[in-house]
Coordinates of C-alpha atoms in Angstrom, one line a residue:
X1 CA -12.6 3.1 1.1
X2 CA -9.3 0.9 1.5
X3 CA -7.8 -0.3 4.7
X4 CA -5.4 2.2 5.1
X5 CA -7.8 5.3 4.9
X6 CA -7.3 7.1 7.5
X7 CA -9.6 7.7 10.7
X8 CA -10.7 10.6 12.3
X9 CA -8.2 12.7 14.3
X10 CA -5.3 11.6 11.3
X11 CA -2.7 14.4 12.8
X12 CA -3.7 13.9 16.3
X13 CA -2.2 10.6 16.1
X14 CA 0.6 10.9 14.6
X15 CA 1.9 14.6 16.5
X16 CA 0.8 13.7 19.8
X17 CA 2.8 11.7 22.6
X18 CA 1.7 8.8 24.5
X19 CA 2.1 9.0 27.8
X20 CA 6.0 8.5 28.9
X21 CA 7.6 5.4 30.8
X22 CA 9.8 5.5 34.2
X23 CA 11.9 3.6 32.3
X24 CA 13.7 2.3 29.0
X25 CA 15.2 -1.1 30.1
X26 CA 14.1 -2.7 26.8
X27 CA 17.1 -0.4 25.4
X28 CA 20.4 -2.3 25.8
X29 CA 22.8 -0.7 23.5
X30 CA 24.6 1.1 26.4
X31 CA 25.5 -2.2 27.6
X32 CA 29.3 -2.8 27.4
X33 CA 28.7 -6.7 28.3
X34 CA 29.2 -8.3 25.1
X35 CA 27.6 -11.4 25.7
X36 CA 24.3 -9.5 26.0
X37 CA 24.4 -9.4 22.7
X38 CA 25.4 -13.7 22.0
X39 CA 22.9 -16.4 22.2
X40 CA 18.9 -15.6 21.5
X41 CA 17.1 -12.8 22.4
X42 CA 13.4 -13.0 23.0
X43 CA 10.7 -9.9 22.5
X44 CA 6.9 -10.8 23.5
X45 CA 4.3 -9.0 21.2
X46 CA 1.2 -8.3 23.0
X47 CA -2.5 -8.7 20.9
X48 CA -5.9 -8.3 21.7
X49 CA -7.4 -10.3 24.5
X50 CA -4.6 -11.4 26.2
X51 CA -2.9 -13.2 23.0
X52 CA 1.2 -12.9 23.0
X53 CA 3.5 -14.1 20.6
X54 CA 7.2 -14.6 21.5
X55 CA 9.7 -13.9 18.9
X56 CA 13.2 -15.6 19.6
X57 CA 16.2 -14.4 17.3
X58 CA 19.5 -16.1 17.3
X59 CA 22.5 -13.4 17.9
X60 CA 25.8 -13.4 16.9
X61 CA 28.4 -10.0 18.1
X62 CA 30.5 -11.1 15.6
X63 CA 28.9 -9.0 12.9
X64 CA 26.9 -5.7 13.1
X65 CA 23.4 -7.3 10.9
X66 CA 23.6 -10.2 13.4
X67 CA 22.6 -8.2 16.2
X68 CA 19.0 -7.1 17.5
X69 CA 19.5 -3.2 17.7
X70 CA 17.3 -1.2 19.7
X71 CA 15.5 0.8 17.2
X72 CA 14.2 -2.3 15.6
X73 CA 12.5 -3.2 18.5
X74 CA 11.3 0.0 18.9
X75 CA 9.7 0.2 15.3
X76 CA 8.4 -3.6 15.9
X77 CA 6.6 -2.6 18.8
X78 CA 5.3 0.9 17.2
X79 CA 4.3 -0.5 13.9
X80 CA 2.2 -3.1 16.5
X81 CA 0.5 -0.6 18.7
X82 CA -0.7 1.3 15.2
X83 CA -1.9 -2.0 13.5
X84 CA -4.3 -3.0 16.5
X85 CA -5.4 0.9 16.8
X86 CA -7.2 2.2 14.8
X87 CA -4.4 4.2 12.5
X88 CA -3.1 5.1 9.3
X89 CA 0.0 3.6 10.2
X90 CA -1.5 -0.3 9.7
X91 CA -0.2 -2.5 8.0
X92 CA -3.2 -4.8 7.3
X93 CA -3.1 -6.2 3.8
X94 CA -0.1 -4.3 2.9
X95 CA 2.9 -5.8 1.3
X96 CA 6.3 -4.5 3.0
X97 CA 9.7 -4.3 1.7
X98 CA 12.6 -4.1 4.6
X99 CA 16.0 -2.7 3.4
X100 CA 18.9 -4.0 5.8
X101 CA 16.7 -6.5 7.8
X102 CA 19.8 -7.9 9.7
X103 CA 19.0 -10.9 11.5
X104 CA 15.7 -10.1 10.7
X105 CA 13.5 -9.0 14.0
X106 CA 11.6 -6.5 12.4
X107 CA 10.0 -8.7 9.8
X108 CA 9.6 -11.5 11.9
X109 CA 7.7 -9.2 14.1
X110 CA 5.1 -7.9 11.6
X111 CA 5.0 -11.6 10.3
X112 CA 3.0 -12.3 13.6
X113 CA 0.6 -9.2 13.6
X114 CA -2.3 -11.9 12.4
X115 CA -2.1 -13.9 15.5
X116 CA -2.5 -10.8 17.6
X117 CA -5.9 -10.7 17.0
X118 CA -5.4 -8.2 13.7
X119 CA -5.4 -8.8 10.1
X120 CA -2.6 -10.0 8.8
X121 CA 0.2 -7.8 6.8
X122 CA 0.4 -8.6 2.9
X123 CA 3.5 -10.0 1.8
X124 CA 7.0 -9.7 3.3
X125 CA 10.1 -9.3 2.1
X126 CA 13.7 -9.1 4.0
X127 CA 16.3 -8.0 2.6
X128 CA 20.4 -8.4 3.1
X129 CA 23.4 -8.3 0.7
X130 CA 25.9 -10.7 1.8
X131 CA 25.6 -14.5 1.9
X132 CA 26.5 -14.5 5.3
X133 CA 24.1 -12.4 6.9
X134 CA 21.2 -13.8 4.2
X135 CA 22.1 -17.3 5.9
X136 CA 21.6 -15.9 9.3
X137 CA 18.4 -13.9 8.0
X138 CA 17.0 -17.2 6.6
X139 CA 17.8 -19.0 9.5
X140 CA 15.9 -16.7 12.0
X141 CA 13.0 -16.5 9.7
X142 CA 12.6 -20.5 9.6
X143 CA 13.1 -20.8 12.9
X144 CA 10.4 -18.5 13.4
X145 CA 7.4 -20.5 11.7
X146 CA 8.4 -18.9 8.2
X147 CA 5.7 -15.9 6.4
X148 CA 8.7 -14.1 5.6
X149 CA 10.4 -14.0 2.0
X150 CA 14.2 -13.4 2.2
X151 CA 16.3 -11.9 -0.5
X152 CA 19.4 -10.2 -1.7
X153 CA 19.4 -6.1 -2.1
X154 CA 22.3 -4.0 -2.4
X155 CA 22.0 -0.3 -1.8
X156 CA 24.9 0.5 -4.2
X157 CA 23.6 -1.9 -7.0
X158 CA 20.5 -0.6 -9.5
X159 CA 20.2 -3.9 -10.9
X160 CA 19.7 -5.4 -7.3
X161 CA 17.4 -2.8 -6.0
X162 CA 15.2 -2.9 -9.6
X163 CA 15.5 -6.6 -8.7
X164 CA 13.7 -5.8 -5.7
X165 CA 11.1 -3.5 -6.5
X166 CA 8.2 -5.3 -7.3
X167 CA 4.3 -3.5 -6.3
X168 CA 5.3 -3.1 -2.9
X169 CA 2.8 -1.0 -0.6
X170 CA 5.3 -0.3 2.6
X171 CA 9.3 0.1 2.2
X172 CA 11.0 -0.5 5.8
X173 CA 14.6 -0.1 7.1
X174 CA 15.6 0.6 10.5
X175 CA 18.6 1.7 11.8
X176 CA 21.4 1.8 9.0
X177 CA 22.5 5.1 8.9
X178 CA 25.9 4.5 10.7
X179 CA 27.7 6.0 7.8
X180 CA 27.3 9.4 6.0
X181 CA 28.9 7.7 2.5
X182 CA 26.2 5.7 2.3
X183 CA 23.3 7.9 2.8
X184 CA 22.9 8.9 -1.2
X185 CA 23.0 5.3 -2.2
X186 CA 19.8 4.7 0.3
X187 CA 17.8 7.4 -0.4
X188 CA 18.3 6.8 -4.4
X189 CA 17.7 3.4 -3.5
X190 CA 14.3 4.5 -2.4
X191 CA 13.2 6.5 -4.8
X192 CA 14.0 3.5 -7.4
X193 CA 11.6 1.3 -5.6
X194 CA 9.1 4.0 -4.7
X195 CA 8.5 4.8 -8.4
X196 CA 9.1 0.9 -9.9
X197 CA 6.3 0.4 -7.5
X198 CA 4.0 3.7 -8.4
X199 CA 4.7 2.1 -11.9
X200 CA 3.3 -1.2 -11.8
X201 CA 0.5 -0.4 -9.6
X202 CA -0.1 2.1 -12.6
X203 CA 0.3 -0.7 -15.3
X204 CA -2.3 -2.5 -13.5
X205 CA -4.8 -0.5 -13.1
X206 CA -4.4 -0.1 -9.2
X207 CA -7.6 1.0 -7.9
X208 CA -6.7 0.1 -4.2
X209 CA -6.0 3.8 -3.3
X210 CA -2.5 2.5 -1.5
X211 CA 0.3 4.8 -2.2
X212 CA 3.8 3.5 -2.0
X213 CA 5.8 5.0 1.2
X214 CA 8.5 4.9 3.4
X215 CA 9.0 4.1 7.2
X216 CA 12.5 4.7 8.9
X217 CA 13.7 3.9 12.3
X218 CA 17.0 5.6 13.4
X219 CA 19.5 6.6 16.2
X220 CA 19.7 10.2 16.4
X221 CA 23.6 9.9 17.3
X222 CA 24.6 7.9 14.8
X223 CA 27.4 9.5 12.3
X224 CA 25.2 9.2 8.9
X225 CA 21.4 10.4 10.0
X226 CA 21.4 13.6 10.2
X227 CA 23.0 13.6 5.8
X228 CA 19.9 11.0 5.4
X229 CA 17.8 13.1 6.1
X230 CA 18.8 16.2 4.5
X231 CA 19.8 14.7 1.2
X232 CA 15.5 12.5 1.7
X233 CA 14.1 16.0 2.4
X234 CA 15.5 17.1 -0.9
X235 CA 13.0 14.2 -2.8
X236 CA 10.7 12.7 -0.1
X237 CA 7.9 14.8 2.1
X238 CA 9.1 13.7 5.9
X239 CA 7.0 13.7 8.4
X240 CA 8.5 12.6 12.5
X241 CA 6.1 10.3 14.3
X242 CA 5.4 10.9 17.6
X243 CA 2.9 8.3 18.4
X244 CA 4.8 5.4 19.9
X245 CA 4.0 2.1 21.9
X246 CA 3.2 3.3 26.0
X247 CA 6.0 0.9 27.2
X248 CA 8.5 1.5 24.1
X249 CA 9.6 5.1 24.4
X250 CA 12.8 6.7 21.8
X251 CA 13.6 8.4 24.7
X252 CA 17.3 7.7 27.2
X253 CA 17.8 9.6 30.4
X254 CA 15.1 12.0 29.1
X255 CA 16.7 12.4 25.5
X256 CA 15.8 11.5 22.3
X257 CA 17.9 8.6 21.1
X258 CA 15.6 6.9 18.3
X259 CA 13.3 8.1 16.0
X260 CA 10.5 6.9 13.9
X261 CA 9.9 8.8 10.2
X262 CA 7.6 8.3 7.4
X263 CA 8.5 9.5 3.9
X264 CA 6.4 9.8 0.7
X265 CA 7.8 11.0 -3.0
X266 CA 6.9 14.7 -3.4
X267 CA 4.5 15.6 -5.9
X268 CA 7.6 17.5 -7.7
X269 CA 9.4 14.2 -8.0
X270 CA 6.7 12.3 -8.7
X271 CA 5.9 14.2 -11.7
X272 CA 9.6 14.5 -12.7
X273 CA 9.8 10.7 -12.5
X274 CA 6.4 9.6 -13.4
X275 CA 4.8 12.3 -15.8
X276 CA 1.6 14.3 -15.6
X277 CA -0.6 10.9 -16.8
X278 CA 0.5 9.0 -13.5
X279 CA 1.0 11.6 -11.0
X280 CA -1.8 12.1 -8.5
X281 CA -3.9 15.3 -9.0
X282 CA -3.4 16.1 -5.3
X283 CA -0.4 16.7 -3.3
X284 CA 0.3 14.5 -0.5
X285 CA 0.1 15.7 2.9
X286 CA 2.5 15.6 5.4
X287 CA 1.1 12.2 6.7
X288 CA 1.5 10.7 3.4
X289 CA -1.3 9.2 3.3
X290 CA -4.1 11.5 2.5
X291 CA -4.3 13.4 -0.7
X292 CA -4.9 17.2 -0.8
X293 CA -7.0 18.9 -3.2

């Protein structure tokens, strides 16, 4: 049984709600002071037996993917709590792909899971697509003790997403659905490296049992999620988590502003992409991690 088999009570975890907080005051983006958003901004990740790791990422309001936005804390957090709980959602051993890293907190964050007290993540990889905002990336990751491999992806370019999709277990992005235009290119872009990555596990004899998925964070307001998530439906199976950290709630003044989803290829698209000889028997459930007879 691999790592990521999933535990007893699979869709109690996911569909039910922690307990909710008297507060958000980890969410700043209603913050008109600008300079909240200049210098370094610290998170602490909390571990078993007291361990804590701080993460410090240098900010810059300047540009859009050199800010720490809220749902990536949010996700960091989440993906966190699941990894040191027992949960499908763990990322032990498994190798992660983040679309739109920004200045990079999410990857950073999951680059310390192994000092928490957890087994480590597999490999990393954080993604940007121009030079500026790589440079930024890089710098964040260095100055972070490293673990993290940073490279170019461009949503609208195949060659730089087939670039991209090597056997990759996890594919991340949070928060980059700001504009409706873009949502085809992202979803296609995830399809790509969903089925590059069915197809070299394939090639190589895989017998790990990990199946390729999706994980995306977004803001429920913003002007391009709700066409993302139409135009996934049409190709992905997508399932809303509802498991979050106790002290990280997607909830503002009592309304959902963030939320968490997990996607995985449908068996239709698989098969249209993939053929009979690589296609699971089963159909994935809506978890995504379970096959169904």
């Amino acid at each position: 049984m691999s790592a990521l088999s999933a535990p007893p009570s699979l869709g109690a975890f996911l569909l039910s709600r922690s307990p909710p907080t008297p507060s958000s005051t980890w969410i700043r983006e209603m913050t008109k002071d600008v300079a909240a958003y200049s210098g370094v901004y610290n998170t602490v990740l909390k571990g078993k037996g007291g361990k804590e790791v701080k993460v410090a990422i240098e900010e810059d309001y300047s540009s859009i993917s050199k800010r720490v936005w809220d749902c990536s804390v949010l996700m960091s957090h989440q993906l966190l709590h699941c990894h040191l709980n027992p949960s499908p959602l763990s990322l032990a051993s498994r190798s992660v792909l983040d679309v739109g890293s920004g200045c990079g907190l999410l990857p950073i964050c999951l680059s310390k899971f192994g000092q928490l007290g957890a087994k480590e993540c597999g490999h990393l990889v954080a993604t940007e697509y121009q030079d500026g905002i790589l440079e930024h990336l890089g710098g964040n990751v260095a100055a972070n003790g490293g673990g993290v491999e940073v490279r170019h992806l461009d949503w609208f370019d195949p060659k730089s997403v087939f670039d991209a999709a090597a056997e990759v277990d996890t594919v991340m992005m949070s928060d980059c659905t700001l504009d409706p235009s873009e949502s085809p290119a992202i979803v296609t872009a995830f399809e790509e490296i969903v089925v590059a990555s069915w197809k070299g596990k394939a090639a190589a004899a895989e017998s790990s049992g990990r199946r390729t998925d999706v994980l995306v964070g977004v803001c429920v307001e913003r002007a391009g999620t709700a066409s993302f998530l139409s135009l996934a439906r049409e190709r992905f199976l997508v399932t809303k988590l509802e498991s979050f950290h106790p002290e990280y709630r997607p909830e503002l003044n009592g309304k959902e502003r963030y939320a968490v989803y997990h996607m995985a290829l449908s068996k239709k698209v698989l098969r249209e992409r993939l053929g009979e000889e690589v296609t699971p028997e089963g159909e994935y459930s809506l978890e995504g991690y379970e096959l169904l007879d």
